[in-house]
Amino acid sequence: GLLARGLVPIRLSPGLKKPPGKFEDNTVTADNADRLLCAVNFNLGLRLVDGLVDYDLDWPSARRLGGLFLGRFPRIGRAGAPGSHYFVRCSTPIKSRKYDIPELKGVAGLPGEHAVCVLEVRAGDNAQTMVPPSVHPNGEAVVWENDPGLVEDNAEGIYQKAGFLAFLSVVAHFYPGQGSRDDFCMALSGALLSAGLTEEQANRCVVRVAEVAGDEEAGKRGKAGQTAAKIAEGEPVTGIPRVVEMLGLPPEVAKRFRKWLGVSEAARR
């Protein structure tokens, strides 16, 4: 069970995402488990303590791309939101962090419920995440989709993965139409290379983004080798600014993308 794995379960109200009272009164231990969990139809959560971190993926594109960076981690979801939460154990202090993009407020085509919040890294004494065998408030069963056991990472690595995933999720959501996709994927390759990915990693990301966006020629979109060759020859290449332009997003989004990718403002590519 969860207790045997060193996790801290918490009883939640039936059909809800929150406990029926204070966290302390509903935290499940070996001593009180029989008493707390005797009620019928209770929901169950995991407290995000002792280094447990939840990647909460809000945008549909983030959930579809999650496996790129989080595939080794335990994953839960439900019928209407598969792959919505991944768990990892953090070996260093970490705080919750939202990857939102307020520059897109008012932009047409945003996902409805969460709008500008693409995903969130969640952790801390006052945080918990609903897990199986719970029932979501909309009536869908929450299930373990993959449970290979907890993997350990540090805060820097956790934030870095979240930043790349948030960036690519926005890219996939606003992916350009036919006629400009080859040039766009060259720019996307430039952005990813400038953020420190290898050619192989960049190509994998670009192809997967194209697949998620419904690009029928996704397999041909890996352009990182061409871009890297130009960089090596000192030739100009496109990157984040061109990505933003071709996505049709406000220019100030480039600053947000650089922050997520860990690219300095001085690197204009």
C-alpha positions as protocol buffer text, in pm:
chain_id: "A"
residue {
  index: 1
  type: GLY
  ca { x: 0 y: 0 z: 0 }
}
residue {
  index: 2
  type: LEU
  ca { x: 87 y: 369 z: -1 }
}
residue {
  index: 3
  type: LEU
  ca { x: 199 y: 367 z: 362 }
}
residue {
  index: 4
  type: ALA
  ca { x: 442 y: 83 z: 297 }
}
residue {
  index: 5
  type: ARG
  ca { x: 602 y: 293 z: 21 }
}
residue {
  index: 6
  type: GLY
  ca { x: 673 y: 576 z: 261 }
}
residue {
  index: 7
  type: LEU
  ca { x: 393 y: 795 z: 128 }
}
residue {
  index: 8
  type: VAL
  ca { x: 147 y: 997 z: 335 }
}
residue {
  index: 9
  type: PRO
  ca { x: -217 y: 937 z: 236 }
}
residue {
  index: 10
  type: ILE
  ca { x: -498 y: 1171 z: 335 }
}
residue {
  index: 11
  type: ARG
  ca { x: -871 y: 1097 z: 348 }
}
residue {
  index: 12
  type: LEU
  ca { x: -1081 y: 1314 z: 116 }
}
residue {
  index: 13
  type: SER
  ca { x: -1455 y: 1368 z: 111 }
}
residue {
  index: 14
  type: PRO
  ca { x: -1655 y: 1140 z: -121 }
}
residue {
  index: 15
  type: GLY
  ca { x: -1651 y: 1274 z: -475 }
}
residue {
  index: 16
  type: LEU
  ca { x: -1435 y: 1574 z: -380 }
}
residue {
  index: 17
  type: LYS
  ca { x: -1071 y: 1681 z: -400 }
}
residue {
  index: 18
  type: LYS
  ca { x: -1047 y: 1810 z: -43 }
}
residue {
  index: 19
  type: PRO
  ca { x: -1056 y: 1653 z: 305 }
}
residue {
  index: 20
  type: PRO
  ca { x: -1364 y: 1684 z: 527 }
}
residue {
  index: 21
  type: GLY
  ca { x: -1164 y: 1886 z: 781 }
}
residue {
  index: 22
  type: LYS
  ca { x: -808 y: 1976 z: 873 }
}
residue {
  index: 23
  type: PHE
  ca { x: -520 y: 1798 z: 704 }
}
residue {
  index: 24
  type: GLU
  ca { x: -389 y: 1671 z: 1037 }
}
residue {
  index: 25
  type: ASP
  ca { x: -723 y: 1514 z: 1129 }
}
residue {
  index: 26
  type: ASN
  ca { x: -748 y: 1326 z: 800 }
}
residue {
  index: 27
  type: THR
  ca { x: -387 y: 1218 z: 747 }
}
residue {
  index: 28
  type: VAL
  ca { x: -378 y: 839 z: 733 }
}
residue {
  index: 29
  type: THR
  ca { x: -127 y: 646 z: 947 }
}
residue {
  index: 30
  type: ALA
  ca { x: -83 y: 279 z: 1030 }
}
residue {
  index: 31
  type: ASP
  ca { x: -255 y: 345 z: 1364 }
}
residue {
  index: 32
  type: ASN
  ca { x: -567 y: 522 z: 1234 }
}
residue {
  index: 33
  type: ALA
  ca { x: -612 y: 371 z: 886 }
}
residue {
  index: 34
  type: ASP
  ca { x: -893 y: 135 z: 987 }
}
residue {
  index: 35
  type: ARG
  ca { x: -1085 y: 416 z: 1154 }
}
residue {
  index: 36
  type: LEU
  ca { x: -1035 y: 683 z: 886 }
}
residue {
  index: 37
  type: LEU
  ca { x: -1093 y: 459 z: 588 }
}
residue {
  index: 38
  type: CYS
  ca { x: -1395 y: 267 z: 714 }
}
residue {
  index: 39
  type: ALA
  ca { x: -1639 y: 509 z: 551 }
}
residue {
  index: 40
  type: VAL
  ca { x: -1789 y: 407 z: 220 }
}
residue {
  index: 41
  type: ASN
  ca { x: -1698 y: 595 z: -99 }
}
residue {
  index: 42
  type: PHE
  ca { x: -1426 y: 812 z: 54 }
}
residue {
  index: 43
  type: ASN
  ca { x: -1169 y: 963 z: -181 }
}
residue {
  index: 44
  type: LEU
  ca { x: -798 y: 940 z: -116 }
}
residue {
  index: 45
  type: GLY
  ca { x: -514 y: 1187 z: -163 }
}
residue {
  index: 46
  type: LEU
  ca { x: -138 y: 1193 z: -121 }
}
residue {
  index: 47
  type: ARG
  ca { x: 13 y: 1471 z: 84 }
}
residue {
  index: 48
  type: LEU
  ca { x: 302 y: 1636 z: -98 }
}
residue {
  index: 49
  type: VAL
  ca { x: 546 y: 1609 z: 189 }
}
residue {
  index: 50
  type: ASP
  ca { x: 882 y: 1438 z: 248 }
}
residue {
  index: 51
  type: GLY
  ca { x: 995 y: 1541 z: -97 }
}
residue {
  index: 52
  type: LEU
  ca { x: 693 y: 1413 z: -292 }
}
residue {
  index: 53
  type: VAL
  ca { x: 624 y: 1638 z: -592 }
}
residue {
  index: 54
  type: ASP
  ca { x: 326 y: 1639 z: -829 }
}
residue {
  index: 55
  type: TYR
  ca { x: 350 y: 1757 z: -1189 }
}
residue {
  index: 56
  type: ASP
  ca { x: -7 y: 1879 z: -1245 }
}
residue {
  index: 57
  type: LEU
  ca { x: -59 y: 1907 z: -1622 }
}
residue {
  index: 58
  type: ASP
  ca { x: -349 y: 2137 z: -1701 }
}
residue {
  index: 59
  type: TRP
  ca { x: -339 y: 2188 z: -2077 }
}
residue {
  index: 60
  type: PRO
  ca { x: -438 y: 1889 z: -2295 }
}
residue {
  index: 61
  type: SER
  ca { x: -120 y: 1937 z: -2499 }
}
residue {
  index: 62
  type: ALA
  ca { x: 88 y: 1914 z: -2180 }
}
residue {
  index: 63
  type: ARG
  ca { x: -78 y: 1585 z: -2090 }
}
residue {
  index: 64
  type: ARG
  ca { x: -9 y: 1444 z: -2437 }
}
residue {
  index: 65
  type: LEU
  ca { x: 355 y: 1556 z: -2428 }
}
residue {
  index: 66
  type: GLY
  ca { x: 423 y: 1456 z: -2067 }
}
residue {
  index: 67
  type: GLY
  ca { x: 596 y: 1134 z: -2160 }
}
residue {
  index: 68
  type: LEU
  ca { x: 877 y: 1326 z: -2333 }
}
residue {
  index: 69
  type: PHE
  ca { x: 1026 y: 1433 z: -2001 }
}
residue {
  index: 70
  type: LEU
  ca { x: 829 y: 1253 z: -1731 }
}
residue {
  index: 71
  type: GLY
  ca { x: 787 y: 904 z: -1876 }
}
residue {
  index: 72
  type: ARG
  ca { x: 990 y: 734 z: -1598 }
}
residue {
  index: 73
  type: PHE
  ca { x: 760 y: 869 z: -1325 }
}
residue {
  index: 74
  type: PRO
  ca { x: 441 y: 719 z: -1178 }
}
residue {
  index: 75
  type: ARG
  ca { x: 137 y: 861 z: -1358 }
}
residue {
  index: 76
  type: ILE
  ca { x: -233 y: 890 z: -1284 }
}
residue {
  index: 77
  type: GLY
  ca { x: -526 y: 1012 z: -1489 }
}
residue {
  index: 78
  type: ARG
  ca { x: -890 y: 965 z: -1572 }
}
residue {
  index: 79
  type: ALA
  ca { x: -1093 y: 914 z: -1889 }
}
residue {
  index: 80
  type: GLY
  ca { x: -1133 y: 1285 z: -1959 }
}
residue {
  index: 81
  type: ALA
  ca { x: -776 y: 1379 z: -1864 }
}
residue {
  index: 82
  type: PRO
  ca { x: -531 y: 1092 z: -1915 }
}
residue {
  index: 83
  type: GLY
  ca { x: -176 y: 1157 z: -1799 }
}
residue {
  index: 84
  type: SER
  ca { x: -276 y: 1454 z: -1586 }
}
residue {
  index: 85
  type: HIS
  ca { x: -44 y: 1394 z: -1287 }
}
residue {
  index: 86
  type: TYR
  ca { x: 311 y: 1258 z: -1254 }
}
residue {
  index: 87
  type: PHE
  ca { x: 491 y: 1202 z: -924 }
}
residue {
  index: 88
  type: VAL
  ca { x: 861 y: 1230 z: -839 }
}
residue {
  index: 89
  type: ARG
  ca { x: 1060 y: 1241 z: -516 }
}
residue {
  index: 90
  type: CYS
  ca { x: 1274 y: 1553 z: -474 }
}
residue {
  index: 91
  type: SER
  ca { x: 1609 y: 1518 z: -298 }
}
residue {
  index: 92
  type: THR
  ca { x: 1647 y: 1892 z: -232 }
}
residue {
  index: 93
  type: PRO
  ca { x: 1413 y: 2162 z: -94 }
}
residue {
  index: 94
  type: ILE
  ca { x: 1147 y: 2261 z: -345 }
}
residue {
  index: 95
  type: LYS
  ca { x: 849 y: 2495 z: -363 }
}
residue {
  index: 96
  type: SER
  ca { x: 539 y: 2490 z: -579 }
}
residue {
  index: 97
  type: ARG
  ca { x: 574 y: 2676 z: -908 }
}
residue {
  index: 98
  type: LYS
  ca { x: 312 y: 2761 z: -1169 }
}
residue {
  index: 99
  type: TYR
  ca { x: 401 y: 2769 z: -1536 }
}
residue {
  index: 100
  type: ASP
  ca { x: 143 y: 3018 z: -1649 }
}
residue {
  index: 101
  type: ILE
  ca { x: 157 y: 3256 z: -1941 }
}
residue {
  index: 102
  type: PRO
  ca { x: -45 y: 3570 z: -1861 }
}
residue {
  index: 103
  type: GLU
  ca { x: 76 y: 3729 z: -2184 }
}
residue {
  index: 104
  type: LEU
  ca { x: -187 y: 3514 z: -2357 }
}
residue {
  index: 105
  type: LYS
  ca { x: -487 y: 3652 z: -2169 }
}
residue {
  index: 106
  type: GLY
  ca { x: -749 y: 3735 z: -2429 }
}
residue {
  index: 107
  type: VAL
  ca { x: -580 y: 3533 z: -2704 }
}
residue {
  index: 108
  type: ALA
  ca { x: -829 y: 3319 z: -2895 }
}
residue {
  index: 109
  type: GLY
  ca { x: -810 y: 2942 z: -2864 }
}
residue {
  index: 110
  type: LEU
  ca { x: -687 y: 2899 z: -2508 }
}
residue {
  index: 111
  type: PRO
  ca { x: -794 y: 2581 z: -2323 }
}
residue {
  index: 112
  type: GLY
  ca { x: -1106 y: 2679 z: -2133 }
}
residue {
  index: 113
  type: GLU
  ca { x: -1086 y: 2571 z: -1771 }
}
residue {
  index: 114
  type: HIS
  ca { x: -724 y: 2659 z: -1691 }
}
residue {
  index: 115
  type: ALA
  ca { x: -667 y: 2924 z: -1960 }
}
residue {
  index: 116
  type: VAL
  ca { x: -319 y: 3064 z: -1901 }
}
residue {
  index: 117
  type: CYS
  ca { x: -189 y: 2799 z: -1655 }
}
residue {
  index: 118
  type: VAL
  ca { x: -15 y: 2534 z: -1864 }
}
residue {
  index: 119
  type: LEU
  ca { x: 106 y: 2317 z: -1578 }
}
residue {
  index: 120
  type: GLU
  ca { x: 220 y: 2335 z: -1218 }
}
residue {
  index: 121
  type: VAL
  ca { x: 489 y: 2180 z: -1002 }
}
residue {
  index: 122
  type: ARG
  ca { x: 317 y: 2120 z: -668 }
}
residue {
  index: 123
  type: ALA
  ca { x: 478 y: 2048 z: -331 }
}
residue {
  index: 124
  type: GLY
  ca { x: 453 y: 2144 z: 34 }
}
residue {
  index: 125
  type: ASP
  ca { x: 285 y: 2076 z: 367 }
}
residue {
  index: 126
  type: ASN
  ca { x: -48 y: 2227 z: 262 }
}
residue {
  index: 127
  type: ALA
  ca { x: -69 y: 2050 z: -73 }
}
residue {
  index: 128
  type: GLN
  ca { x: -218 y: 1713 z: -166 }
}
residue {
  index: 129
  type: THR
  ca { x: -326 y: 1537 z: -482 }
}
residue {
  index: 130
  type: MET
  ca { x: -624 y: 1308 z: -527 }
}
residue {
  index: 131
  type: VAL
  ca { x: -516 y: 956 z: -625 }
}
residue {
  index: 132
  type: PRO
  ca { x: -680 y: 615 z: -693 }
}
residue {
  index: 133
  type: PRO
  ca { x: -920 y: 471 z: -597 }
}
residue {
  index: 134
  type: SER
  ca { x: -1085 y: 813 z: -590 }
}
residue {
  index: 135
  type: VAL
  ca { x: -1371 y: 938 z: -804 }
}
residue {
  index: 136
  type: HIS
  ca { x: -1327 y: 1279 z: -965 }
}
residue {
  index: 137
  type: PRO
  ca { x: -1601 y: 1536 z: -895 }
}
residue {
  index: 138
  type: ASN
  ca { x: -1724 y: 1480 z: -1253 }
}
residue {
  index: 139
  type: GLY
  ca { x: -1780 y: 1110 z: -1180 }
}
residue {
  index: 140
  type: GLU
  ca { x: -1474 y: 967 z: -1357 }
}
residue {
  index: 141
  type: ALA
  ca { x: -1255 y: 710 z: -1181 }
}
residue {
  index: 142
  type: VAL
  ca { x: -897 y: 815 z: -1109 }
}
residue {
  index: 143
  type: VAL
  ca { x: -657 y: 534 z: -1203 }
}
residue {
  index: 144
  type: TRP
  ca { x: -287 y: 452 z: -1200 }
}
residue {
  index: 145
  type: GLU
  ca { x: -182 y: 455 z: -1565 }
}
residue {
  index: 146
  type: ASN
  ca { x: 181 y: 372 z: -1492 }
}
residue {
  index: 147
  type: ASP
  ca { x: 344 y: 292 z: -1160 }
}
residue {
  index: 148
  type: PRO
  ca { x: 710 y: 194 z: -1196 }
}
residue {
  index: 149
  type: GLY
  ca { x: 801 y: 322 z: -849 }
}
residue {
  index: 150
  type: LEU
  ca { x: 916 y: 666 z: -741 }
}
residue {
  index: 151
  type: VAL
  ca { x: 1223 y: 814 z: -908 }
}
residue {
  index: 152
  type: GLU
  ca { x: 1438 y: 1074 z: -732 }
}
residue {
  index: 153
  type: ASP
  ca { x: 1539 y: 1406 z: -886 }
}
residue {
  index: 154
  type: ASN
  ca { x: 1653 y: 1743 z: -752 }
}
residue {
  index: 155
  type: ALA
  ca { x: 1465 y: 2072 z: -765 }
}
residue {
  index: 156
  type: GLU
  ca { x: 1671 y: 2205 z: -1055 }
}
residue {
  index: 157
  type: GLY
  ca { x: 1596 y: 1898 z: -1265 }
}
residue {
  index: 158
  type: ILE
  ca { x: 1227 y: 1904 z: -1175 }
}
residue {
  index: 159
  type: TYR
  ca { x: 1188 y: 2271 z: -1269 }
}
residue {
  index: 160
  type: GLN
  ca { x: 1391 y: 2223 z: -1589 }
}
residue {
  index: 161
  type: LYS
  ca { x: 1167 y: 1941 z: -1710 }
}
residue {
  index: 162
  type: ALA
  ca { x: 859 y: 2149 z: -1628 }
}
residue {
  index: 163
  type: GLY
  ca { x: 995 y: 2446 z: -1824 }
}
residue {
  index: 164
  type: PHE
  ca { x: 1065 y: 2244 z: -2137 }
}
residue {
  index: 165
  type: LEU
  ca { x: 726 y: 2075 z: -2113 }
}
residue {
  index: 166
  type: ALA
  ca { x: 541 y: 2404 z: -2067 }
}
residue {
  index: 167
  type: PHE
  ca { x: 719 y: 2558 z: -2367 }
}
residue {
  index: 168
  type: LEU
  ca { x: 646 y: 2265 z: -2597 }
}
residue {
  index: 169
  type: SER
  ca { x: 286 y: 2247 z: -2475 }
}
residue {
  index: 170
  type: VAL
  ca { x: 222 y: 2605 z: -2587 }
}
residue {
  index: 171
  type: VAL
  ca { x: 400 y: 2535 z: -2916 }
}
residue {
  index: 172
  type: ALA
  ca { x: 187 y: 2225 z: -2984 }
}
residue {
  index: 173
  type: HIS
  ca { x: -134 y: 2408 z: -2895 }
}
residue {
  index: 174
  type: PHE
  ca { x: -70 y: 2695 z: -3135 }
}
residue {
  index: 175
  type: TYR
  ca { x: 121 y: 2494 z: -3398 }
}
residue {
  index: 176
  type: PRO
  ca { x: 109 y: 2669 z: -3736 }
}
residue {
  index: 177
  type: GLY
  ca { x: -92 y: 2556 z: -4035 }
}
residue {
  index: 178
  type: GLN
  ca { x: 31 y: 2397 z: -4354 }
}
residue {
  index: 179
  type: GLY
  ca { x: 277 y: 2585 z: -4569 }
}
residue {
  index: 180
  type: SER
  ca { x: 509 y: 2712 z: -4298 }
}
residue {
  index: 181
  type: ARG
  ca { x: 571 y: 2407 z: -4083 }
}
residue {
  index: 182
  type: ASP
  ca { x: 916 y: 2319 z: -4216 }
}
residue {
  index: 183
  type: ASP
  ca { x: 1049 y: 2670 z: -4146 }
}
residue {
  index: 184
  type: PHE
  ca { x: 876 y: 2667 z: -3811 }
}
residue {
  index: 185
  type: CYS
  ca { x: 1038 y: 2340 z: -3706 }
}
residue {
  index: 186
  type: MET
  ca { x: 1379 y: 2481 z: -3803 }
}
residue {
  index: 187
  type: ALA
  ca { x: 1315 y: 2770 z: -3564 }
}
residue {
  index: 188
  type: LEU
  ca { x: 1187 y: 2533 z: -3295 }
}
residue {
  index: 189
  type: SER
  ca { x: 1503 y: 2325 z: -3333 }
}
residue {
  index: 190
  type: GLY
  ca { x: 1710 y: 2641 z: -3291 }
}
residue {
  index: 191
  type: ALA
  ca { x: 1523 y: 2730 z: -2973 }
}
residue {
  index: 192
  type: LEU
  ca { x: 1575 y: 2385 z: -2822 }
}
residue {
  index: 193
  type: LEU
  ca { x: 1944 y: 2372 z: -2915 }
}
residue {
  index: 194
  type: SER
  ca { x: 1996 y: 2715 z: -2759 }
}
residue {
  index: 195
  type: ALA
  ca { x: 1841 y: 2574 z: -2440 }
}
residue {
  index: 196
  type: GLY
  ca { x: 2102 y: 2298 z: -2424 }
}
residue {
  index: 197
  type: LEU
  ca { x: 1932 y: 1996 z: -2580 }
}
residue {
  index: 198
  type: THR
  ca { x: 2133 y: 1765 z: -2802 }
}
residue {
  index: 199
  type: GLU
  ca { x: 2041 y: 1721 z: -3168 }
}
residue {
  index: 200
  type: GLU
  ca { x: 1879 y: 1386 z: -3087 }
}
residue {
  index: 201
  type: GLN
  ca { x: 1679 y: 1528 z: -2797 }
}
residue {
  index: 202
  type: ALA
  ca { x: 1568 y: 1829 z: -3000 }
}
residue {
  index: 203
  type: ASN
  ca { x: 1455 y: 1613 z: -3292 }
}
residue {
  index: 204
  type: ARG
  ca { x: 1259 y: 1386 z: -3059 }
}
residue {
  index: 205
  type: CYS
  ca { x: 1080 y: 1687 z: -2911 }
}
residue {
  index: 206
  type: VAL
  ca { x: 1005 y: 1848 z: -3247 }
}
residue {
  index: 207
  type: VAL
  ca { x: 866 y: 1528 z: -3398 }
}
residue {
  index: 208
  type: ARG
  ca { x: 649 y: 1459 z: -3094 }
}
residue {
  index: 209
  type: VAL
  ca { x: 514 y: 1815 z: -3092 }
}
residue {
  index: 210
  type: ALA
  ca { x: 427 y: 1779 z: -3460 }
}
residue {
  index: 211
  type: GLU
  ca { x: 250 y: 1447 z: -3389 }
}
residue {
  index: 212
  type: VAL
  ca { x: 45 y: 1597 z: -3107 }
}
residue {
  index: 213
  type: ALA
  ca { x: -46 y: 1892 z: -3329 }
}
residue {
  index: 214
  type: GLY
  ca { x: -175 y: 1657 z: -3600 }
}
residue {
  index: 215
  type: ASP
  ca { x: 101 y: 1730 z: -3854 }
}
residue {
  index: 216
  type: GLU
  ca { x: 72 y: 1454 z: -4116 }
}
residue {
  index: 217
  type: GLU
  ca { x: 443 y: 1491 z: -4197 }
}
residue {
  index: 218
  type: ALA
  ca { x: 558 y: 1486 z: -3833 }
}
residue {
  index: 219
  type: GLY
  ca { x: 828 y: 1228 z: -3899 }
}
residue {
  index: 220
  type: LYS
  ca { x: 1003 y: 1466 z: -4138 }
}
residue {
  index: 221
  type: ARG
  ca { x: 1016 y: 1762 z: -3901 }
}
residue {
  index: 222
  type: GLY
  ca { x: 1338 y: 1680 z: -3716 }
}
residue {
  index: 223
  type: LYS
  ca { x: 1565 y: 1961 z: -3835 }
}
residue {
  index: 224
  type: ALA
  ca { x: 1812 y: 1989 z: -3549 }
}
residue {
  index: 225
  type: GLY
  ca { x: 2101 y: 1848 z: -3751 }
}
residue {
  index: 226
  type: GLN
  ca { x: 2067 y: 2117 z: -4017 }
}
residue {
  index: 227
  type: THR
  ca { x: 2034 y: 2388 z: -3754 }
}
residue {
  index: 228
  type: ALA
  ca { x: 2336 y: 2262 z: -3557 }
}
residue {
  index: 229
  type: ALA
  ca { x: 2545 y: 2258 z: -3874 }
}
residue {
  index: 230
  type: LYS
  ca { x: 2459 y: 2622 z: -3941 }
}
residue {
  index: 231
  type: ILE
  ca { x: 2550 y: 2715 z: -3584 }
}
residue {
  index: 232
  type: ALA
  ca { x: 2883 y: 2534 z: -3620 }
}
residue {
  index: 233
  type: GLU
  ca { x: 2958 y: 2731 z: -3938 }
}
residue {
  index: 234
  type: GLY
  ca { x: 2870 y: 3058 z: -3771 }
}
residue {
  index: 235
  type: GLU
  ca { x: 2567 y: 3108 z: -3992 }
}
residue {
  index: 236
  type: PRO
  ca { x: 2255 y: 3281 z: -3855 }
}
residue {
  index: 237
  type: VAL
  ca { x: 1971 y: 3058 z: -3741 }
}
residue {
  index: 238
  type: THR
  ca { x: 1621 y: 3125 z: -3617 }
}
residue {
  index: 239
  type: GLY
  ca { x: 1497 y: 3045 z: -3268 }
}
residue {
  index: 240
  type: ILE
  ca { x: 1262 y: 3170 z: -2996 }
}
residue {
  index: 241
  type: PRO
  ca { x: 1163 y: 3507 z: -3153 }
}
residue {
  index: 242
  type: ARG
  ca { x: 1075 y: 3335 z: -3482 }
}
residue {
  index: 243
  type: VAL
  ca { x: 886 y: 3061 z: -3298 }
}
residue {
  index: 244
  type: VAL
  ca { x: 673 y: 3323 z: -3124 }
}
residue {
  index: 245
  type: GLU
  ca { x: 614 y: 3512 z: -3449 }
}
residue {
  index: 246
  type: MET
  ca { x: 511 y: 3202 z: -3644 }
}
residue {
  index: 247
  type: LEU
  ca { x: 278 y: 3089 z: -3366 }
}
residue {
  index: 248
  type: GLY
  ca { x: 101 y: 3424 z: -3396 }
}
residue {
  index: 249
  type: LEU
  ca { x: 161 y: 3509 z: -3030 }
}
residue {
  index: 250
  type: PRO
  ca { x: 242 y: 3848 z: -2871 }
}
residue {
  index: 251
  type: PRO
  ca { x: 616 y: 3932 z: -2894 }
}
residue {
  index: 252
  type: GLU
  ca { x: 649 y: 3952 z: -2514 }
}
residue {
  index: 253
  type: VAL
  ca { x: 588 y: 3576 z: -2498 }
}
residue {
  index: 254
  type: ALA
  ca { x: 953 y: 3532 z: -2605 }
}
residue {
  index: 255
  type: LYS
  ca { x: 1069 y: 3649 z: -2262 }
}
residue {
  index: 256
  type: ARG
  ca { x: 844 y: 3393 z: -2094 }
}
residue {
  index: 257
  type: PHE
  ca { x: 977 y: 3116 z: -2318 }
}
residue {
  index: 258
  type: ARG
  ca { x: 1339 y: 3214 z: -2239 }
}
residue {
  index: 259
  type: LYS
  ca { x: 1264 y: 3200 z: -1868 }
}
residue {
  index: 260
  type: TRP
  ca { x: 1109 y: 2855 z: -1896 }
}
residue {
  index: 261
  type: LEU
  ca { x: 1397 y: 2723 z: -2106 }
}
residue {
  index: 262
  type: GLY
  ca { x: 1671 y: 2880 z: -1899 }
}
residue {
  index: 263
  type: VAL
  ca { x: 1798 y: 3086 z: -2193 }
}
residue {
  index: 264
  type: SER
  ca { x: 1952 y: 3422 z: -2109 }
}
residue {
  index: 265
  type: GLU
  ca { x: 1806 y: 3743 z: -2246 }
}
residue {
  index: 266
  type: ALA
  ca { x: 2143 y: 3806 z: -2411 }
}
residue {
  index: 267
  type: ALA
  ca { x: 2090 y: 3501 z: -2631 }
}
residue {
  index: 268
  type: ARG
  ca { x: 1852 y: 3646 z: -2883 }
}
residue {
  index: 269
  type: ARG
  ca { x: 1824 y: 3328 z: -3087 }
}
